[in-house]
Amino acid sequence: CLEAMNYFRVLEPSVIAMHSAAVAAKLKDVARPQVRFSALSILERLEHDMLAEHAAAIAAALNDADQQVRGKAANVLDRLRCELVIEKVASPALVILALSRRPPREVNAAVELAKVRGKWAIMPGLLDLLLHDDGCRKPL
């Protein structure tokens, strides 16, 4: 499996996109953090719109047992605009976790977007991010 993942890393993003669902499925490989990390590395190479399709699966990796996998998932999600994270990730806790490393201006924009879209469940977490901003990115 790892050999196949290494092969995927050298492919063009357009080719990766054709198999992105299979790669995203590897994020559920609970036995091997190396496979989950490799899958995130491959998904990171996708174009923005294709990456957004897998935002929910990537966000789930923010709760991974492996610190490297959590960090890679956060880095991959950082490539997406806040509005895509809010739209694609259903869990309010994961949305907050995904946006916790964003600068205050992006969190402010996320608050406004959440108001417009009626995503009231994420509002307390977003406001908490703004109130407790210490000026630096928060580690996962």
mmCIF file of C-alpha atoms in Angstrom:
data_model
loop_
_atom_site.group_PDB
_atom_site.id
_atom_site.type_symbol
_atom_site.label_atom_id
_atom_site.label_comp_id
_atom_site.label_asym_id
_atom_site.label_seq_id
_atom_site.Cartn_x
_atom_site.Cartn_y
_atom_site.Cartn_z
ATOM 1 C CA CYS A 1 0.000 0.000 0.000
ATOM 2 C CA LEU A 2 2.820 2.406 0.857
ATOM 3 C CA GLU A 3 4.516 1.646 -2.453
ATOM 4 C CA ALA A 4 1.322 2.522 -4.290
ATOM 5 C CA MET A 5 1.054 5.739 -2.289
ATOM 6 C CA ASN A 6 4.628 6.634 -3.216
ATOM 7 C CA TYR A 7 3.734 6.110 -6.872
ATOM 8 C CA PHE A 8 0.767 8.465 -6.534
ATOM 9 C CA ARG A 9 3.025 11.209 -5.189
ATOM 10 C CA VAL A 10 4.800 11.592 -8.536
ATOM 11 C CA LEU A 11 1.631 11.788 -10.614
ATOM 12 C CA GLU A 12 0.174 15.016 -11.930
ATOM 13 C CA PRO A 13 -2.654 16.508 -9.837
ATOM 14 C CA SER A 14 -5.115 15.879 -12.670
ATOM 15 C CA VAL A 15 -4.329 12.152 -12.552
ATOM 16 C CA ILE A 16 -4.471 12.093 -8.765
ATOM 17 C CA ALA A 17 -7.916 13.704 -9.001
ATOM 18 C CA MET A 18 -9.259 10.693 -10.909
ATOM 19 C CA HIS A 19 -8.315 8.447 -7.974
ATOM 20 C CA SER A 20 -8.784 10.910 -5.132
ATOM 21 C CA ALA A 21 -11.706 9.025 -3.580
ATOM 22 C CA ALA A 22 -9.550 5.910 -3.245
ATOM 23 C CA VAL A 23 -6.736 7.956 -1.725
ATOM 24 C CA ALA A 24 -9.127 9.683 0.694
ATOM 25 C CA ALA A 25 -10.410 6.260 1.765
ATOM 26 C CA LYS A 26 -6.903 5.485 3.026
ATOM 27 C CA LEU A 27 -7.414 8.127 5.726
ATOM 28 C CA LYS A 28 -9.506 5.481 7.498
ATOM 29 C CA ASP A 29 -6.579 3.024 7.732
ATOM 30 C CA VAL A 30 -6.499 2.954 11.526
ATOM 31 C CA ALA A 31 -3.606 0.507 11.753
ATOM 32 C CA ARG A 32 -1.006 2.498 9.800
ATOM 33 C CA PRO A 33 -0.364 6.186 10.423
ATOM 34 C CA GLN A 34 2.199 6.165 7.580
ATOM 35 C CA VAL A 35 -0.580 5.355 5.119
ATOM 36 C CA ARG A 36 -2.795 8.130 6.489
ATOM 37 C CA PHE A 37 0.105 10.601 6.306
ATOM 38 C CA SER A 38 0.894 9.545 2.733
ATOM 39 C CA ALA A 39 -2.750 9.904 1.729
ATOM 40 C CA LEU A 40 -2.792 13.447 3.113
ATOM 41 C CA SER A 41 0.438 14.250 1.272
ATOM 42 C CA ILE A 42 -1.131 13.087 -1.964
ATOM 43 C CA LEU A 43 -4.405 14.929 -1.398
ATOM 44 C CA GLU A 44 -2.429 18.084 -0.658
ATOM 45 C CA ARG A 45 -1.325 18.136 -4.306
ATOM 46 C CA LEU A 46 -4.904 18.352 -5.606
ATOM 47 C CA GLU A 47 -6.294 21.503 -7.139
ATOM 48 C CA HIS A 48 -8.347 23.606 -4.766
ATOM 49 C CA ASP A 49 -11.813 22.536 -5.980
ATOM 50 C CA MET A 50 -10.985 18.832 -5.927
ATOM 51 C CA LEU A 51 -9.378 19.148 -2.510
ATOM 52 C CA ALA A 52 -12.575 20.719 -1.187
ATOM 53 C CA GLU A 53 -14.497 17.555 -2.101
ATOM 54 C CA HIS A 54 -12.476 15.664 0.505
ATOM 55 C CA ALA A 55 -12.521 18.333 3.219
ATOM 56 C CA ALA A 56 -14.690 16.274 5.569
ATOM 57 C CA ALA A 57 -12.396 13.234 5.406
ATOM 58 C CA ILE A 58 -9.329 15.432 5.862
ATOM 59 C CA ALA A 59 -10.930 17.261 8.786
ATOM 60 C CA ALA A 60 -11.625 13.933 10.485
ATOM 61 C CA ALA A 61 -7.854 13.382 10.507
ATOM 62 C CA LEU A 62 -7.531 16.392 12.830
ATOM 63 C CA ASN A 63 -8.522 13.998 15.618
ATOM 64 C CA ASP A 64 -6.008 11.336 14.583
ATOM 65 C CA ALA A 65 -3.978 9.587 17.286
ATOM 66 C CA ASP A 66 -0.752 10.368 15.422
ATOM 67 C CA GLN A 67 0.595 13.908 15.852
ATOM 68 C CA GLN A 68 2.196 13.983 12.391
ATOM 69 C CA VAL A 69 -1.085 13.010 10.750
ATOM 70 C CA ARG A 70 -2.931 15.726 12.702
ATOM 71 C CA GLY A 71 -0.358 18.318 11.662
ATOM 72 C CA LYS A 72 -0.458 17.275 8.010
ATOM 73 C CA ALA A 73 -4.272 17.368 8.020
ATOM 74 C CA ALA A 74 -4.172 20.902 9.423
ATOM 75 C CA ASN A 75 -1.672 21.966 6.756
ATOM 76 C CA VAL A 76 -3.838 20.519 4.002
ATOM 77 C CA LEU A 77 -6.982 22.211 5.329
ATOM 78 C CA ASP A 78 -5.115 25.511 5.553
ATOM 79 C CA ARG A 79 -5.074 25.497 1.737
ATOM 80 C CA LEU A 80 -8.877 25.773 1.662
ATOM 81 C CA ARG A 81 -10.795 29.000 2.061
ATOM 82 C CA CYS A 82 -12.768 29.268 5.298
ATOM 83 C CA GLU A 83 -16.089 29.168 3.490
ATOM 84 C CA LEU A 84 -15.262 25.793 1.960
ATOM 85 C CA VAL A 85 -14.350 24.373 5.344
ATOM 86 C CA ILE A 86 -17.636 25.658 6.777
ATOM 87 C CA GLU A 87 -19.642 24.252 3.855
ATOM 88 C CA LYS A 88 -17.969 20.857 3.514
ATOM 89 C CA VAL A 89 -17.288 19.831 7.123
ATOM 90 C CA ALA A 90 -20.451 18.894 9.006
ATOM 91 C CA SER A 91 -19.043 18.614 12.518
ATOM 92 C CA PRO A 92 -18.933 21.993 14.296
ATOM 93 C CA ALA A 93 -16.049 20.785 16.473
ATOM 94 C CA LEU A 94 -13.984 19.852 13.412
ATOM 95 C CA VAL A 95 -14.765 23.168 11.708
ATOM 96 C CA ILE A 96 -13.489 25.021 14.775
ATOM 97 C CA LEU A 97 -10.414 22.819 14.944
ATOM 98 C CA ALA A 98 -9.747 23.351 11.246
ATOM 99 C CA LEU A 99 -10.027 27.127 11.595
ATOM 100 C CA SER A 100 -8.108 27.375 14.879
ATOM 101 C CA ARG A 101 -4.829 28.109 13.096
ATOM 102 C CA ARG A 102 -6.268 30.861 10.918
ATOM 103 C CA PRO A 103 -5.497 34.533 11.473
ATOM 104 C CA PRO A 104 -8.192 36.647 13.175
ATOM 105 C CA ARG A 105 -9.266 38.356 9.919
ATOM 106 C CA GLU A 106 -10.123 34.946 8.417
ATOM 107 C CA VAL A 107 -11.967 33.886 11.564
ATOM 108 C CA ASN A 108 -13.911 37.174 11.426
ATOM 109 C CA ALA A 109 -14.867 36.377 7.843
ATOM 110 C CA ALA A 110 -15.902 32.880 8.948
ATOM 111 C CA VAL A 111 -18.130 34.403 11.661
ATOM 112 C CA GLU A 112 -19.869 36.584 9.084
ATOM 113 C CA LEU A 113 -20.276 33.667 6.705
ATOM 114 C CA ALA A 114 -21.657 31.446 9.472
ATOM 115 C CA LYS A 115 -24.248 34.144 10.245
ATOM 116 C CA VAL A 116 -25.308 34.389 6.611
ATOM 117 C CA ARG A 117 -25.510 30.609 6.170
ATOM 118 C CA GLY A 118 -27.253 29.994 9.497
ATOM 119 C CA LYS A 119 -24.455 27.806 10.847
ATOM 120 C CA TRP A 120 -25.224 28.767 14.430
ATOM 121 C CA ALA A 121 -23.618 25.663 15.955
ATOM 122 C CA ILE A 122 -20.118 26.882 15.045
ATOM 123 C CA MET A 123 -20.603 30.451 16.270
ATOM 124 C CA PRO A 124 -19.570 29.898 19.923
ATOM 125 C CA GLY A 125 -16.357 28.166 18.831
ATOM 126 C CA LEU A 126 -15.508 30.845 16.274
ATOM 127 C CA LEU A 127 -16.114 33.608 18.801
ATOM 128 C CA ASP A 128 -13.964 31.749 21.297
ATOM 129 C CA LEU A 129 -11.150 31.664 18.723
ATOM 130 C CA LEU A 130 -11.399 35.430 18.373
ATOM 131 C CA LEU A 131 -11.603 36.104 22.104
ATOM 132 C CA HIS A 132 -8.646 33.905 22.948
ATOM 133 C CA ASP A 133 -6.414 34.800 20.004
ATOM 134 C CA ASP A 134 -2.847 35.081 21.233
ATOM 135 C CA GLY A 135 -1.472 36.234 17.894
ATOM 136 C CA CYS A 136 0.076 32.931 16.868
ATOM 137 C CA ARG A 137 -1.018 29.758 15.162
ATOM 138 C CA LYS A 138 -2.212 27.083 17.519
ATOM 139 C CA PRO A 139 -0.607 23.625 17.296
ATOM 140 C CA LEU A 140 -2.783 20.561 16.955
#
